Amino acid sequence: MQPPCEHEDTNLLLQPLLEGQSYGAAAADGTQCPSVAVPRNSPAKRDCLVVAVLCFGNLINFIDWFIVPGILLDIQQYFELSDGKTGLLQTVFTLCYMLAAPIFGYLGDRYNRKIILGAGIFFWSGATLGSSFITQSHYRIFVLSRGLVGIGSASYSTIAPTIIADLFEEGKRTTVLSIFYIFIPVGSGCGYMLAAGMAKSTGDWHWAFRVTPCMGGLALLLLILLVPHRIQRKTAAHRALSISGMIGGADEKPDVYRPTRTSWCQDVGSLVKNCSFVCSSLGLTAMAFVTGALGMWMPLFLYRAQVVQGLVPPCLQDSCNSSNSLIFGGITIGTGILGIIAGAEAARRLRKINNKADPLICATSMFLSALCLYIALMVAQTNILSTFIFIAFGELFLSVNWAVVTDILLYVVAPRRQSTAIALQILVSHLLGDAGSPYLIGAISNAIQARNVPSLQWSFRSMQYSFVTCAFVGVFGGGFFLLTSFYVEEDRKEAQRL
């Protein structure tokens, strides 16, 4: 007796079925499964809509991240802050973000991801809107509000990539993840430009925090309407399909999570033993350190360099010159898009000739980024145009890594541990990276200024010297990615086996 064919409403299995291919027991008997009354491109269109909604949410997420750096000089003057206290704003945001990430990773591996994403969008949008009404005497509440935004953002950054991983096979996944991660630099740049533009047009920086909550409401509506309530998680059988084109058993049911459930401690123990995961996470930590410091302080550093050169006057008004935020935002968008596309294409081509291509690409780009950043710092006092050029190249090489390093995680970690792995990577990279780098750069700058006579010259030099730390951290990051290349092949095979 021939076993019945099972039809699953997923892009993973339905598309080959519609193309006349058969799998499992039916294929062994040469039996053709009956046609399915679903439009041929329906699953693909649905998946594209899901990705579009997730990308829109990622855009809003990173706009909210970089609103504060876009109007940092205004905020510093409004609350009368030193460099150290100013850097604390982004540090509190990132600390809350990274501490919440493992919690959302645990929930994302076990409960409905759509509900978690929707709650996160609602929470961070409400916190952003609330922060726009905080007065000058309540700086601590303003810091707290940034921490709440970080908690909401953690839910999104932890879970959204795993949904994409479940929708697409390995060949397409890098491309789709590249599109998703393009919205990191695009959102970051838009955050600078939106904040600077709103502050300039309204004369009040508070309005910069009142735009993204409206966008968040739209994203929440699109999430409810367009994203399926349940998206099938990849199991070991589905991983086998992507490798061999066959599934050994025909009894796999949709929306059933077959692998044996493990505890969170067991998952963490397995990930700690994964050398590729550990080394690539440390490389990402160095990236986060540099990116966090650049994102927070670079517009202010450029402003101080221009003041020293006599190109702009010192800011003594309530609303300061925001042109550097606009320019830096544009650089971030352009180099981010170009870097992520270049990284994905380089990875696609080089994987065909070298199985270690991904970590080697990341290592090379980190070394080049550190060199460009160091040159930019050294020429800042004499040639502002050269500074912008080398900063652009530094950001370009940093952006090459975003999609590539995430794809490394997705193929060296078993599918059932991916949300936890992403959450842990977020925790480590932010704890040792951009959670501390904005505050550290500000604290070093304060310490240097305290040892010298207060002046515009030392205000610039203190920031310049503190930024050199980032160049050295970038070199260490390249070293960790080189170490990843020694283990990546073995860990990839182990993940496929699981």
Short mmCIF file of C-alpha atoms in Angstrom, two decimals:
data_model
loop_
_atom_site.label_atom_id
_atom_site.label_comp_id
_atom_site.label_asym_id
_atom_site.label_seq_id
_atom_site.Cartn_x
_atom_site.Cartn_y
_atom_site.Cartn_z
CA MET A 1 0.00 0.00 0.00
CA GLN A 2 1.35 3.37 -0.95
CA PRO A 3 1.63 5.96 1.84
CA PRO A 4 -0.27 9.22 1.39
CA CYS A 5 1.60 12.38 0.41
CA GLU A 6 1.89 15.06 3.04
CA HIS A 7 1.62 18.69 1.94
CA GLU A 8 3.14 21.44 4.04
CA ASP A 9 2.38 25.09 3.56
CA THR A 10 5.96 26.22 3.61
CA ASN A 11 8.23 27.63 0.97
CA LEU A 12 10.79 24.98 1.85
CA LEU A 13 8.73 21.99 0.69
CA LEU A 14 5.85 23.31 -1.38
CA GLN A 15 7.86 24.84 -4.19
CA PRO A 16 9.70 21.63 -5.16
CA LEU A 17 6.38 19.81 -4.89
CA LEU A 18 4.74 22.20 -7.33
CA GLU A 19 7.60 21.71 -9.74
CA GLY A 20 6.69 18.05 -10.02
CA GLN A 21 9.37 16.69 -7.69
CA SER A 22 8.50 14.16 -5.01
CA TYR A 23 10.28 13.32 -1.82
CA GLY A 24 10.24 10.73 0.97
CA ALA A 25 8.36 7.49 0.65
CA ALA A 26 6.32 8.62 -2.37
CA ALA A 27 9.49 9.27 -4.33
CA ALA A 28 10.80 5.83 -3.49
CA ASP A 29 7.73 4.20 -5.08
CA GLY A 30 7.78 6.46 -8.10
CA THR A 31 4.35 7.84 -7.12
CA GLN A 32 3.52 11.39 -8.08
CA CYS A 33 1.87 13.51 -5.43
CA PRO A 34 -1.36 15.16 -6.57
CA SER A 35 -1.29 18.81 -7.51
CA VAL A 36 -2.02 21.43 -4.92
CA ALA A 37 -4.56 24.17 -5.50
CA VAL A 38 -2.21 26.97 -4.48
CA PRO A 39 -0.78 29.56 -6.86
CA ARG A 40 2.75 28.66 -7.90
CA ASN A 41 4.38 31.81 -6.54
CA SER A 42 2.20 32.16 -3.43
CA PRO A 43 4.79 30.94 -0.88
CA ALA A 44 7.56 32.98 -2.49
CA LYS A 45 5.41 36.14 -2.46
CA ARG A 46 4.47 35.54 1.15
CA ASP A 47 8.12 35.12 2.13
CA CYS A 48 9.06 38.34 0.31
CA LEU A 49 6.33 40.22 2.16
CA VAL A 50 7.56 38.83 5.48
CA VAL A 51 11.13 39.93 4.70
CA ALA A 52 9.90 43.38 3.64
CA VAL A 53 8.07 43.84 6.96
CA LEU A 54 11.11 42.63 8.93
CA CYS A 55 13.40 45.00 6.99
CA PHE A 56 11.08 47.93 7.69
CA GLY A 57 11.15 47.08 11.39
CA ASN A 58 14.95 46.85 11.30
CA LEU A 59 15.09 50.28 9.68
CA ILE A 60 13.06 51.80 12.51
CA ASN A 61 15.08 49.90 15.09
CA PHE A 62 18.36 51.45 14.00
CA ILE A 63 16.91 54.91 13.42
CA ASP A 64 16.01 54.88 17.12
CA TRP A 65 19.54 53.72 17.98
CA PHE A 66 21.19 56.73 16.36
CA ILE A 67 18.81 59.59 17.05
CA VAL A 68 20.84 60.57 20.13
CA PRO A 69 24.25 60.72 18.34
CA GLY A 70 22.63 62.82 15.60
CA ILE A 71 21.80 65.59 18.06
CA LEU A 72 24.49 64.84 20.64
CA LEU A 73 25.81 68.41 20.83
CA ASP A 74 22.29 69.75 21.48
CA ILE A 75 21.65 67.16 24.20
CA GLN A 76 25.05 67.80 25.78
CA GLN A 77 24.36 71.52 26.01
CA TYR A 78 20.71 71.10 27.10
CA PHE A 79 21.59 68.89 30.08
CA GLU A 80 25.03 70.52 30.62
CA LEU A 81 26.95 67.23 30.40
CA SER A 82 30.63 66.33 30.32
CA ASP A 83 31.95 63.92 27.68
CA GLY A 84 31.79 61.04 30.15
CA LYS A 85 28.16 61.61 31.14
CA THR A 86 27.21 62.13 27.50
CA GLY A 87 28.68 58.75 26.56
CA LEU A 88 26.66 57.18 29.38
CA LEU A 89 23.47 57.67 27.33
CA GLN A 90 24.49 55.13 24.70
CA THR A 91 26.11 52.87 27.29
CA VAL A 92 22.86 52.52 29.28
CA PHE A 93 20.93 51.88 26.05
CA THR A 94 23.34 49.12 25.01
CA LEU A 95 23.57 47.54 28.48
CA CYS A 96 19.79 47.15 28.66
CA TYR A 97 19.76 45.87 25.09
CA MET A 98 22.36 43.18 25.73
CA LEU A 99 20.91 42.06 29.08
CA ALA A 100 17.48 41.63 27.53
CA ALA A 101 18.79 39.76 24.47
CA PRO A 102 19.33 36.33 26.16
CA ILE A 103 15.83 36.49 27.62
CA PHE A 104 14.30 37.10 24.20
CA GLY A 105 16.56 34.44 22.70
CA TYR A 106 15.19 31.90 25.19
CA LEU A 107 11.62 32.97 24.49
CA GLY A 108 12.18 33.02 20.72
CA ASP A 109 13.38 29.40 20.70
CA ARG A 110 10.30 28.24 22.57
CA TYR A 111 7.32 30.55 21.99
CA ASN A 112 5.57 32.40 19.18
CA ARG A 113 8.02 34.81 17.59
CA LYS A 114 5.43 37.06 15.94
CA ILE A 115 3.89 37.96 19.30
CA ILE A 116 7.32 38.71 20.80
CA LEU A 117 8.25 40.95 17.84
CA GLY A 118 4.98 42.86 18.05
CA ALA A 119 5.36 43.44 21.79
CA GLY A 120 8.92 44.66 21.28
CA ILE A 121 7.95 47.18 18.59
CA PHE A 122 5.12 48.54 20.74
CA PHE A 123 7.37 48.82 23.80
CA TRP A 124 10.33 50.62 22.21
CA SER A 125 8.09 52.99 20.19
CA GLY A 126 6.24 54.02 23.36
CA ALA A 127 9.51 54.57 25.26
CA THR A 128 10.92 56.69 22.40
CA LEU A 129 7.82 58.87 22.31
CA GLY A 130 7.88 59.31 26.08
CA SER A 131 11.51 60.46 26.05
CA SER A 132 10.58 63.45 23.87
CA PHE A 133 8.67 65.06 26.77
CA ILE A 134 11.43 64.91 29.39
CA THR A 135 12.53 68.29 30.74
CA GLN A 136 16.02 69.63 31.55
CA SER A 137 15.83 68.79 35.27
CA HIS A 138 15.10 65.10 34.68
CA TYR A 139 18.25 63.83 32.99
CA ARG A 140 18.14 60.52 34.87
CA ILE A 141 14.67 59.80 33.52
CA PHE A 142 15.97 60.54 30.03
CA VAL A 143 18.76 57.99 30.57
CA LEU A 144 16.19 55.48 31.85
CA SER A 145 14.03 55.99 28.77
CA ARG A 146 16.97 55.13 26.52
CA GLY A 147 17.44 51.92 28.50
CA LEU A 148 13.78 50.98 27.93
CA VAL A 149 14.20 51.56 24.19
CA GLY A 150 17.18 49.18 24.29
CA ILE A 151 15.06 46.44 25.89
CA GLY A 152 12.45 46.70 23.14
CA SER A 153 15.09 46.71 20.42
CA ALA A 154 16.66 43.52 21.80
CA SER A 155 13.51 41.53 21.04
CA TYR A 156 13.70 42.49 17.40
CA SER A 157 17.41 42.03 16.74
CA THR A 158 17.40 38.62 18.42
CA ILE A 159 14.41 37.03 16.72
CA ALA A 160 13.99 38.57 13.26
CA PRO A 161 17.14 36.94 11.72
CA THR A 162 15.97 33.48 12.81
CA ILE A 163 12.69 33.94 10.93
CA ILE A 164 14.65 34.73 7.76
CA ALA A 165 16.83 31.67 8.39
CA ASP A 166 13.70 29.51 8.51
CA LEU A 167 12.25 30.96 5.30
CA PHE A 168 15.27 30.50 3.03
CA GLU A 169 17.82 27.84 2.25
CA GLU A 170 21.54 28.47 2.57
CA GLY A 171 22.09 29.64 -1.01
CA LYS A 172 19.46 32.39 -0.79
CA ARG A 173 19.83 33.05 2.90
CA THR A 174 23.03 35.10 2.62
CA THR A 175 21.44 37.33 -0.01
CA VAL A 176 18.28 37.88 2.04
CA LEU A 177 20.27 38.47 5.22
CA SER A 178 22.36 41.00 3.30
CA ILE A 179 19.19 42.87 2.39
CA PHE A 180 18.04 42.70 6.02
CA TYR A 181 21.38 43.95 7.35
CA ILE A 182 21.60 46.73 4.78
CA PHE A 183 19.05 48.44 7.00
CA ILE A 184 21.58 48.62 9.84
CA PRO A 185 23.67 51.33 8.13
CA VAL A 186 20.64 52.76 6.33
CA GLY A 187 18.74 53.05 9.60
CA SER A 188 21.80 54.39 11.40
CA GLY A 189 22.39 57.04 8.74
CA CYS A 190 18.70 57.95 8.67
CA GLY A 191 18.83 58.31 12.45
CA TYR A 192 21.56 60.96 12.18
CA MET A 193 19.81 62.74 9.33
CA LEU A 194 16.33 62.58 10.85
CA ALA A 195 17.54 63.87 14.21
CA ALA A 196 19.60 66.69 12.69
CA GLY A 197 16.86 67.60 10.21
CA MET A 198 14.08 67.73 12.81
CA ALA A 199 16.23 69.74 15.25
CA LYS A 200 17.09 72.22 12.51
CA SER A 201 13.58 72.57 11.08
CA THR A 202 11.76 72.88 14.43
CA GLY A 203 14.50 74.51 16.51
CA ASP A 204 13.83 71.91 19.22
CA TRP A 205 15.72 68.58 19.35
CA HIS A 206 12.84 66.90 21.24
CA TRP A 207 10.91 66.55 17.97
CA ALA A 208 13.52 64.10 16.71
CA PHE A 209 12.00 61.51 19.07
CA ARG A 210 8.42 61.93 17.80
CA VAL A 211 8.75 60.57 14.27
CA THR A 212 9.79 56.93 14.71
CA PRO A 213 6.90 56.05 17.08
CA CYS A 214 4.52 56.73 14.17
CA MET A 215 6.66 54.50 11.94
CA GLY A 216 6.63 51.86 14.68
CA GLY A 217 2.83 51.89 14.72
CA LEU A 218 2.80 51.22 10.97
CA ALA A 219 5.35 48.41 11.36
CA LEU A 220 3.21 46.80 14.06
CA LEU A 221 0.15 46.93 11.81
CA LEU A 222 2.07 45.36 8.91
CA LEU A 223 3.42 42.67 11.21
CA ILE A 224 -0.10 41.74 12.32
CA LEU A 225 -1.51 41.69 8.79
CA LEU A 226 1.31 40.19 6.70
CA VAL A 227 3.45 37.92 8.88
CA PRO A 228 2.06 34.40 9.48
CA HIS A 229 1.23 33.58 13.07
CA ARG A 230 3.47 30.52 12.89
CA ILE A 231 6.55 30.04 10.72
CA GLN A 232 7.91 26.52 10.56
CA ARG A 233 11.26 26.15 12.26
CA LYS A 234 13.98 24.26 10.45
CA THR A 235 14.52 20.80 11.84
CA ALA A 236 17.33 18.39 11.18
CA ALA A 237 15.28 16.87 8.35
CA HIS A 238 14.85 20.22 6.66
CA ARG A 239 18.57 20.87 7.02
CA ALA A 240 19.14 17.56 5.24
CA LEU A 241 16.83 18.66 2.42
CA SER A 242 18.95 21.74 1.78
CA ILE A 243 22.06 19.57 1.53
CA SER A 244 20.92 16.47 -0.34
CA GLY A 245 17.56 17.42 -1.83
CA MET A 246 15.85 14.57 0.03
CA ILE A 247 14.12 13.95 3.32
CA GLY A 248 14.63 10.56 4.87
CA GLY A 249 11.20 10.32 6.49
CA ALA A 250 7.80 11.36 5.20
CA ASP A 251 6.14 11.83 8.56
CA GLU A 252 7.41 15.36 9.24
CA LYS A 253 4.37 17.49 10.15
CA PRO A 254 4.11 21.24 9.73
CA ASP A 255 4.60 23.46 12.75
CA VAL A 256 5.83 20.53 14.84
CA TYR A 257 9.21 20.98 16.50
CA ARG A 258 10.64 17.45 16.35
CA PRO A 259 14.15 17.72 17.83
CA THR A 260 14.53 16.88 21.50
CA ARG A 261 14.17 20.01 23.58
CA THR A 262 17.21 20.96 25.58
CA SER A 263 17.60 23.31 28.51
CA TRP A 264 19.08 26.77 28.13
CA CYS A 265 22.17 25.71 30.10
CA GLN A 266 22.71 22.76 27.76
CA ASP A 267 22.44 25.07 24.74
CA VAL A 268 24.94 27.52 26.23
CA GLY A 269 27.34 24.71 27.09
CA SER A 270 27.24 23.46 23.52
CA LEU A 271 27.83 26.96 22.11
CA VAL A 272 30.81 27.61 24.38
CA LYS A 273 32.49 24.50 22.93
CA ASN A 274 31.88 25.79 19.38
CA CYS A 275 35.22 27.47 18.55
CA SER A 276 33.92 29.14 15.37
CA PHE A 277 31.02 30.66 17.27
CA VAL A 278 33.26 31.90 20.11
CA CYS A 279 35.98 33.40 17.88
CA SER A 280 33.57 35.02 15.42
CA SER A 281 31.61 36.47 18.36
CA LEU A 282 34.82 38.04 19.72
CA GLY A 283 35.55 39.43 16.25
CA LEU A 284 32.04 40.87 16.18
CA THR A 285 32.68 42.33 19.63
CA ALA A 286 35.62 44.30 18.24
CA MET A 287 33.39 45.48 15.37
CA ALA A 288 30.75 46.58 17.89
CA PHE A 289 33.34 48.44 19.98
CA VAL A 290 34.56 50.44 16.99
CA THR A 291 31.08 50.99 15.53
CA GLY A 292 29.67 52.12 18.87
CA ALA A 293 32.44 54.64 19.44
CA LEU A 294 32.29 55.99 15.89
CA GLY A 295 28.51 56.18 15.92
CA MET A 296 28.36 58.10 19.18
CA TRP A 297 31.30 60.47 18.91
CA MET A 298 32.34 60.96 15.29
CA PRO A 299 30.00 63.90 14.44
CA LEU A 300 31.18 65.69 17.59
CA PHE A 301 34.83 64.88 16.80
CA LEU A 302 34.42 66.31 13.28
CA TYR A 303 32.82 69.44 14.71
CA ARG A 304 35.73 69.96 17.12
CA ALA A 305 38.23 69.40 14.29
CA GLN A 306 36.47 72.09 12.23
CA VAL A 307 36.48 74.48 15.19
CA VAL A 308 40.24 74.01 15.62
CA GLN A 309 40.79 74.63 11.91
CA GLY A 310 38.62 77.76 12.10
CA LEU A 311 36.07 76.41 9.63
CA VAL A 312 33.11 76.82 12.03
CA PRO A 313 32.63 78.94 15.17
CA PRO A 314 32.17 77.35 18.63
CA CYS A 315 28.53 76.56 19.43
CA LEU A 316 27.12 78.93 22.05
CA GLN A 317 23.44 78.58 21.10
CA ASP A 318 20.62 76.24 22.08
CA SER A 319 20.52 74.77 18.56
CA CYS A 320 23.97 73.89 17.20
CA ASN A 321 25.31 73.27 13.70
CA SER A 322 24.13 69.81 12.62
CA SER A 323 25.83 69.60 9.21
CA ASN A 324 28.33 66.99 10.41
CA SER A 325 25.50 64.69 11.49
CA LEU A 326 23.88 65.05 8.08
CA ILE A 327 27.15 64.32 6.23
CA PHE A 328 28.12 61.45 8.52
CA GLY A 329 24.62 60.01 8.17
CA GLY A 330 24.94 60.11 4.39
CA ILE A 331 28.36 58.43 4.56
CA THR A 332 26.96 55.73 6.86
CA ILE A 333 24.09 54.95 4.47
CA GLY A 334 26.23 54.89 1.32
CA THR A 335 29.15 52.92 2.71
CA GLY A 336 26.81 50.58 4.55
CA ILE A 337 24.83 49.59 1.48
CA LEU A 338 27.94 49.25 -0.67
CA GLY A 339 29.86 47.35 2.01
CA ILE A 340 27.14 44.81 2.76
CA ILE A 341 26.51 44.14 -0.94
CA ALA A 342 30.25 43.82 -1.58
CA GLY A 343 30.66 41.49 1.40
CA ALA A 344 27.82 39.22 0.35
CA GLU A 345 29.04 39.06 -3.26
CA ALA A 346 32.63 38.41 -2.20
CA ALA A 347 31.46 35.64 0.10
CA ARG A 348 29.31 34.08 -2.64
CA ARG A 349 32.17 34.00 -5.13
CA LEU A 350 35.02 33.04 -2.80
CA ARG A 351 33.11 30.20 -1.10
CA LYS A 352 33.33 28.32 -4.40
CA ILE A 353 37.13 28.17 -4.16
CA ASN A 354 37.74 28.37 -0.40
CA ASN A 355 35.55 26.94 2.37
CA LYS A 356 37.16 29.39 4.82
CA ALA A 357 36.29 32.45 2.72
CA ASP A 358 33.81 34.01 5.17
CA PRO A 359 36.12 34.46 8.20
CA LEU A 360 39.01 35.48 5.93
CA ILE A 361 36.86 38.21 4.35
CA CYS A 362 35.94 39.46 7.83
CA ALA A 363 39.57 39.48 8.99
CA THR A 364 40.83 41.37 5.95
CA SER A 365 38.12 44.01 6.17
CA MET A 366 38.79 44.57 9.89
CA PHE A 367 42.51 45.16 9.31
CA LEU A 368 41.80 47.62 6.48
CA SER A 369 39.15 49.43 8.52
CA ALA A 370 41.55 49.90 11.45
CA LEU A 371 44.20 51.36 9.13
CA CYS A 372 41.76 53.81 7.52
CA LEU A 373 40.43 54.94 10.88
CA TYR A 374 43.93 55.61 12.21
CA ILE A 375 44.83 57.71 9.15
CA ALA A 376 41.57 59.66 9.48
CA LEU A 377 42.40 60.54 13.09
CA MET A 378 45.93 61.67 12.22
CA VAL A 379 44.88 64.05 9.40
CA ALA A 380 41.81 65.49 11.15
CA GLN A 381 43.53 68.62 12.44
CA THR A 382 44.92 69.68 9.08
CA ASN A 383 42.59 68.39 6.35
CA ILE A 384 38.91 67.80 7.08
CA LEU A 385 38.19 66.50 3.56
CA SER A 386 40.79 63.74 3.89
CA THR A 387 39.29 62.89 7.26
CA PHE A 388 35.85 62.38 5.73
CA ILE A 389 37.33 60.23 2.94
CA PHE A 390 39.23 57.88 5.26
CA ILE A 391 36.29 57.65 7.65
CA ALA A 392 34.15 56.62 4.68
CA PHE A 393 36.60 53.86 3.75
CA GLY A 394 36.81 52.74 7.38
CA GLU A 395 33.04 52.42 7.60
CA LEU A 396 32.93 50.70 4.21
CA PHE A 397 35.26 47.91 5.35
CA LEU A 398 33.39 47.55 8.64
CA SER A 399 30.08 47.15 6.79
CA VAL A 400 31.46 44.31 4.67
CA ASN A 401 31.20 42.03 7.70
CA TRP A 402 27.62 42.45 8.91
CA ALA A 403 25.80 39.85 6.81
CA VAL A 404 28.84 37.56 6.50
CA VAL A 405 29.42 37.17 10.25
CA THR A 406 25.72 36.43 10.83
CA ASP A 407 25.75 33.77 8.13
CA ILE A 408 28.79 32.19 9.82
CA LEU A 409 26.70 31.80 12.98
CA LEU A 410 23.76 30.32 11.09
CA TYR A 411 25.79 27.54 9.50
CA VAL A 412 28.07 26.64 12.43
CA VAL A 413 25.22 26.46 14.98
CA ALA A 414 22.45 23.82 14.94
CA PRO A 415 19.06 25.33 13.96
CA ARG A 416 17.39 24.66 17.30
CA ARG A 417 20.01 26.76 19.09
CA GLN A 418 20.17 29.70 16.70
CA SER A 419 18.00 32.16 18.65
CA THR A 420 20.01 31.42 21.79
CA ALA A 421 23.28 31.75 19.83
CA ILE A 422 22.25 35.11 18.38
CA ALA A 423 21.18 36.29 21.83
CA LEU A 424 24.49 35.25 23.38
CA GLN A 425 26.41 36.86 20.54
CA ILE A 426 24.48 40.07 21.12
CA LEU A 427 25.22 39.84 24.86
CA VAL A 428 28.96 39.30 24.45
CA SER A 429 29.48 41.75 21.59
CA HIS A 430 27.65 44.54 23.38
CA LEU A 431 28.95 43.78 26.88
CA LEU A 432 32.57 43.97 25.73
CA GLY A 433 31.92 46.19 22.71
CA ASP A 434 29.61 49.13 22.21
CA ALA A 435 28.11 49.03 25.70
CA GLY A 436 31.35 50.43 27.08
CA SER A 437 33.09 52.08 24.14
CA PRO A 438 31.03 55.34 24.06
CA TYR A 439 31.52 55.85 27.79
CA LEU A 440 35.18 54.75 27.65
CA ILE A 441 36.01 57.20 24.85
CA GLY A 442 34.27 59.98 26.76
CA ALA A 443 36.01 59.08 30.04
CA ILE A 444 39.46 59.00 28.38
CA SER A 445 38.69 62.36 26.78
CA ASN A 446 37.70 63.80 30.19
CA ALA A 447 40.89 62.48 31.78
CA ILE A 448 43.10 64.03 29.09
CA GLN A 449 41.30 67.38 29.34
CA ALA A 450 41.66 67.37 33.13
CA ARG A 451 45.46 67.15 32.80
CA ASN A 452 45.70 70.16 30.48
CA VAL A 453 44.60 73.78 30.36
CA PRO A 454 40.97 73.96 29.08
CA SER A 455 41.00 75.07 25.46
CA LEU A 456 39.44 74.31 22.09
CA GLN A 457 42.71 72.69 21.03
CA TRP A 458 42.72 70.21 23.91
CA SER A 459 39.00 69.60 23.54
CA PHE A 460 39.83 68.27 20.06
CA ARG A 461 43.06 66.48 20.97
CA SER A 462 41.50 64.66 23.92
CA MET A 463 38.89 63.13 21.60
CA GLN A 464 41.53 62.38 18.96
CA TYR A 465 43.79 60.50 21.38
CA SER A 466 40.91 58.56 22.91
CA PHE A 467 39.76 57.45 19.43
CA VAL A 468 43.12 55.77 18.75
CA THR A 469 41.88 53.00 21.06
CA CYS A 470 39.40 52.01 18.35
CA ALA A 471 42.12 51.40 15.76
CA PHE A 472 43.92 48.94 18.03
CA VAL A 473 40.68 47.14 18.93
CA GLY A 474 39.98 46.77 15.21
CA VAL A 475 43.31 44.95 14.74
CA PHE A 476 42.39 42.52 17.54
CA GLY A 477 39.04 41.90 15.83
CA GLY A 478 40.80 40.93 12.62
CA GLY A 479 42.91 38.47 14.61
CA PHE A 480 39.82 36.76 16.06
CA PHE A 481 38.32 36.31 12.60
CA LEU A 482 41.59 34.73 11.47
CA LEU A 483 41.27 32.25 14.34
CA THR A 484 37.71 31.49 13.21
CA SER A 485 39.04 30.30 9.85
CA PHE A 486 40.92 27.46 11.58
CA TYR A 487 37.73 25.93 13.01
CA VAL A 488 34.90 26.89 10.65
CA GLU A 489 34.92 23.77 8.43
CA GLU A 490 34.78 21.32 11.32
CA ASP A 491 32.05 23.23 13.17
CA ARG A 492 29.98 23.54 10.01
CA LYS A 493 30.00 19.78 9.50
CA GLU A 494 29.00 19.26 13.13
CA ALA A 495 26.03 21.65 12.77
CA GLN A 496 24.86 19.84 9.63
CA ARG A 497 25.07 16.52 11.43
CA LEU A 498 22.78 17.82 14.19
#
